[in-house]
Amino acid sequence: MVYNRRPNNDSRKRFEFFMKNTLQALIAQAVEALRADGTLPPDADPAIQIERTRDPSHGDLACNVAMLLAKPAKTKPRDLAEKIVAALPADANVTRVEIAGPGFINFFLSQDAFHAVIPQILEAGEAYGHSTVGNDQRVQVEFVSANPTGPLHVGHGRGAAYGAAVADLLAAAGFAVHREYYVNDAGRQMDILAASVWLRYLELAGEELAFPANGYKGDYVWDIAATLHREHGDRFRHPWATISAELPADEPQGGDKELYIDALIARARDLLGEDEYRFVFDSGLNHILDDIRDDLAQFGIAYEEWFSERSLTESGAVDKALQRLKDSGHTYEKEGALWFRSADFGDEKDRVLVRDNGQTTYFASDIAYHMDKLERGFDRVIDVWGADHHGYVPRVRAALKALGDNPEKLDVLLVQFAILYRGGEKLQMSTRSGEFVTLRQLRKEVGSDAARFFYVMRKCEQHMDFDLDLAKSESKDNPIYYIQYAHARVCSALRKLEEKGWQYEQGKALQQLGLLTTDHELSLLTSLSRYPEVIEAAALAHEPHQLCHYLRELANDFHTYYNEHKILVDDAPLRNARLALSLATRQVIANGLGLLGVSAPESM
RNA sequence: GCGCCCGUAGCUCAGCUGGAUAGAGUAUCGGUCUCCGACACCGAAGGUCACAGGUUCGAAUCCUGUCGGGCGCGCCA
């Protein structure tokens, strides 16, 4: 991905729509003048906001400063607006200033002010829309982090698409982004996977046995077991009679499936020995992790780091975190377990760090992990979690507080599940039965582009209906198709240009931008100039859906324009100007889709 | 029961740190190809912003309460 490549510092900032800054400066001068003559009190120093108007009759840009200052000035907003306008210095790009509504100051801009965006885009290329607001702050974005106990399913897919888009947006906004996957390669769930693999292996080796109720029953477990059996024969084989001797009853026999699987794991460790057990364990872990890596890579997602939970135990980081909590007096022992006084730091209740059997909990590792993140010097840490984990947020914050770290550095972004629909019917999904729609299956069905786009089209905390038929459809109903088609249309026009034996001459084209005067052209130019603002807003708010909506609107502006005006006209200067506008549009669409991990095809 | 998230057009969703007449898409109805890909464009119609109060120049947006939906409340991860 190209989005970590940063353009030159000196060339970045100016891609923002310069008129906003210009008007801000003009208003500031006017306010200063009114302070000097006593119209405004000396301490009047408002945040001057310039916003884009929704209605063209309100001009191009508007300022609400008169309404903000009306009270301190003890003047009616409209009267104050008049005085501000009277004190406003002239500017060549501003053709008209009006006062409207409750006291808005509306600015009408010259066409030249809009044309300027074309050379900006064409010169900046892939970097158009990048900014420096992030100021090279180091941000770590942790996302997906699914347990490697099975393939990624469609729930993980949304977190993947969302996390990747947020990371890429932040990079474009000038943050130094570190993408990370936290690999839960320790803990009970992984032991259950290891036991499941081992039992399937034993079945392949010829043992007749009862598979545990709580084991992983997916077909991929058979695959792992088959590899193990093929490569190692009977190396890990033990008679089922020996294994099952004196184990507690499993659920179907009226026992507790949790107790049973734990006893089975203990038996496996005992019979295999720690090294051989670890071998079986790792064969499962590595197989699934490879699958996840491959799956995400094909989904266009790359990480800077895959962080191992086990490494936290092995490096002593977990012990260190526990020791710090103990030393600071935030723990106590009860019923043989070590508890953290998280309720003292905003959590609902206290939490266990070390179980009475001596094992540390997942929470203990997670404290160590977050401590490690902050020790690595990140200015901000973002966790993307499934919304069903929201109850977990207060305890992690509590731990950071107790450790004396700043919990404000942590943002937890919760992603709701997506519900898939096909043929108007809701697809049932259940991880329990081992029958679920995997991310792989989804990608295969609708393609990576549509999946990436659909996943981030909605606000992350919004429940989402994912319409598979729509994602596959090849028409304007499908937003991804619609946007990509706008890009392809420009490419098509360029091919046509070549067929006609004409050439696009950019140097000349940029001299002819004054010929772009129609409403459609100006509105397209306005949309193009908004792009950097959209990227900045979407990045800071962690809301890629803003970019999705923008791209659809931009595509609409282009299609409308394209339908209404011929690009490849005989008049060469006009043709060049229109091609320049089209190429700028193509660039912005490609940039925007790129940030979302979606391709921009030249034809489709 | 407690906590978090959500409630905007028939449906799926936007609505920028409170700002001007609440917007798109889709569905419905009606237009547009001798012309760069109609894989497209245009128009019409469609809303008590769940409900009730409050804050102020101004509230879909902020606060409180009620109703409705989702999720979470393990010595699981």
PDB file of N, CA and C in Angstrom, chain A residues 80 86 100 118 138 150 161 172-173 190 207 209 217 224 384 394 398 401 436-437 445 488 558 598:
ATOM      1  N   LEU A  80     -24.269  43.407  13.451  1.00  0.00           N
ATOM      2  CA  LEU A  80     -22.838  43.150  13.621  1.00  0.00           C
ATOM      3  C   LEU A  80     -22.237  42.630  12.312  1.00  0.00           C
ATOM      4  N   ALA A  86     -18.359  45.489   6.365  1.00  0.00           N
ATOM      5  CA  ALA A  86     -17.811  46.803   6.018  1.00  0.00           C
ATOM      6  C   ALA A  86     -16.309  46.862   6.290  1.00  0.00           C
ATOM      7  N   ALA A 100     -27.205  37.108   5.352  1.00  0.00           N
ATOM      8  CA  ALA A 100     -28.462  36.390   5.146  1.00  0.00           C
ATOM      9  C   ALA A 100     -28.878  35.661   6.402  1.00  0.00           C
ATOM     10  N   ILE A 118      -7.602  22.034  -9.838  1.00  0.00           N
ATOM     11  CA  ILE A 118      -7.160  21.051 -10.845  1.00  0.00           C
ATOM     12  C   ILE A 118      -5.643  20.882 -10.869  1.00  0.00           C
ATOM     13  N   ARG A 138       2.579   9.223  16.616  1.00  0.00           N
ATOM     14  CA  ARG A 138       2.613   7.762  16.443  1.00  0.00           C
ATOM     15  C   ARG A 138       1.309   7.166  16.951  1.00  0.00           C
ATOM     16  N   GLY A 150      -9.680 -20.808  14.436  1.00  0.00           N
ATOM     17  CA  GLY A 150     -10.448 -21.158  13.255  1.00  0.00           C
ATOM     18  C   GLY A 150     -10.358 -20.040  12.246  1.00  0.00           C
ATOM     19  N   ALA A 161     -11.930  -4.658   7.637  1.00  0.00           N
ATOM     20  CA  ALA A 161     -12.099  -3.579   6.666  1.00  0.00           C
ATOM     21  C   ALA A 161     -12.102  -2.228   7.371  1.00  0.00           C
ATOM     22  N   ALA A 172      -2.917   8.922   5.893  1.00  0.00           N
ATOM     23  CA  ALA A 172      -3.100  10.005   4.915  1.00  0.00           C
ATOM     24  C   ALA A 172      -3.209  11.357   5.614  1.00  0.00           C
ATOM     25  N   ALA A 173      -3.658  11.345   6.853  1.00  0.00           N
ATOM     26  CA  ALA A 173      -3.807  12.597   7.592  1.00  0.00           C
ATOM     27  C   ALA A 173      -2.520  12.963   8.334  1.00  0.00           C
ATOM     28  N   MET A 190      -6.920 -21.934  22.978  1.00  0.00           N
ATOM     29  CA  MET A 190      -5.923 -22.566  22.115  1.00  0.00           C
ATOM     30  C   MET A 190      -5.647 -23.994  22.563  1.00  0.00           C
ATOM     31  N   GLU A 207      -7.954 -44.703  16.044  1.00  0.00           N
ATOM     32  CA  GLU A 207      -8.598 -44.821  17.355  1.00  0.00           C
ATOM     33  C   GLU A 207     -10.088 -44.536  17.223  1.00  0.00           C
ATOM     34  N   LEU A 209     -13.105 -43.038  19.188  1.00  0.00           N
ATOM     35  CA  LEU A 209     -13.252 -42.223  20.385  1.00  0.00           C
ATOM     36  C   LEU A 209     -14.483 -41.330  20.303  1.00  0.00           C
ATOM     37  N   LYS A 217     -15.220 -28.329  16.065  1.00  0.00           N
ATOM     38  CA  LYS A 217     -15.701 -29.384  15.172  1.00  0.00           C
ATOM     39  C   LYS A 217     -15.589 -29.035  13.693  1.00  0.00           C
ATOM     40  N   ILE A 224      -5.935 -30.051   9.601  1.00  0.00           N
ATOM     41  CA  ILE A 224      -4.699 -29.931  10.376  1.00  0.00           C
ATOM     42  C   ILE A 224      -4.270 -31.305  10.872  1.00  0.00           C
ATOM     43  N   VAL A 384      -9.634  -1.837  17.872  1.00  0.00           N
ATOM     44  CA  VAL A 384     -10.897  -2.088  17.170  1.00  0.00           C
ATOM     45  C   VAL A 384     -11.424  -3.434  17.656  1.00  0.00           C
ATOM     46  N   PRO A 394     -14.111  -0.795  30.247  1.00  0.00           N
ATOM     47  CA  PRO A 394     -13.811  -0.124  31.516  1.00  0.00           C
ATOM     48  C   PRO A 394     -12.675  -0.789  32.298  1.00  0.00           C
ATOM     49  N   ALA A 398      -9.334   0.925  33.457  1.00  0.00           N
ATOM     50  CA  ALA A 398      -9.035   0.900  34.885  1.00  0.00           C
ATOM     51  C   ALA A 398      -7.595   0.479  35.113  1.00  0.00           C
ATOM     52  N   LYS A 401      -5.208   3.253  34.275  1.00  0.00           N
ATOM     53  CA  LYS A 401      -5.219   4.263  35.339  1.00  0.00           C
ATOM     54  C   LYS A 401      -4.406   3.787  36.533  1.00  0.00           C
ATOM     55  N   PHE A 436     -20.385 -21.562   9.779  1.00  0.00           N
ATOM     56  CA  PHE A 436     -20.558 -20.131   9.648  1.00  0.00           C
ATOM     57  C   PHE A 436     -20.016 -19.675   8.309  1.00  0.00           C
ATOM     58  N   VAL A 437     -20.402 -18.495   7.921  1.00  0.00           N
ATOM     59  CA  VAL A 437     -19.899 -17.950   6.673  1.00  0.00           C
ATOM     60  C   VAL A 437     -18.526 -17.355   6.957  1.00  0.00           C
ATOM     61  N   GLU A 445     -17.664 -14.783  -2.975  1.00  0.00           N
ATOM     62  CA  GLU A 445     -19.001 -14.520  -3.509  1.00  0.00           C
ATOM     63  C   GLU A 445     -19.148 -13.107  -4.077  1.00  0.00           C
ATOM     64  N   ALA A 488     -13.608   4.248 -14.527  1.00  0.00           N
ATOM     65  CA  ALA A 488     -13.402   3.553 -15.800  1.00  0.00           C
ATOM     66  C   ALA A 488     -13.826   4.423 -16.984  1.00  0.00           C
ATOM     67  N   PHE A 558     -19.738  13.484 -11.435  1.00  0.00           N
ATOM     68  CA  PHE A 558     -19.043  13.212 -12.691  1.00  0.00           C
ATOM     69  C   PHE A 558     -19.988  12.626 -13.741  1.00  0.00           C
ATOM     70  N   VAL A 598      -9.945  -0.470  -2.036  1.00  0.00           N
ATOM     71  CA  VAL A 598     -10.743  -0.876  -3.194  1.00  0.00           C
ATOM     72  C   VAL A 598      -9.996  -0.479  -4.462  1.00  0.00           C
TER      73      VAL A 598
END
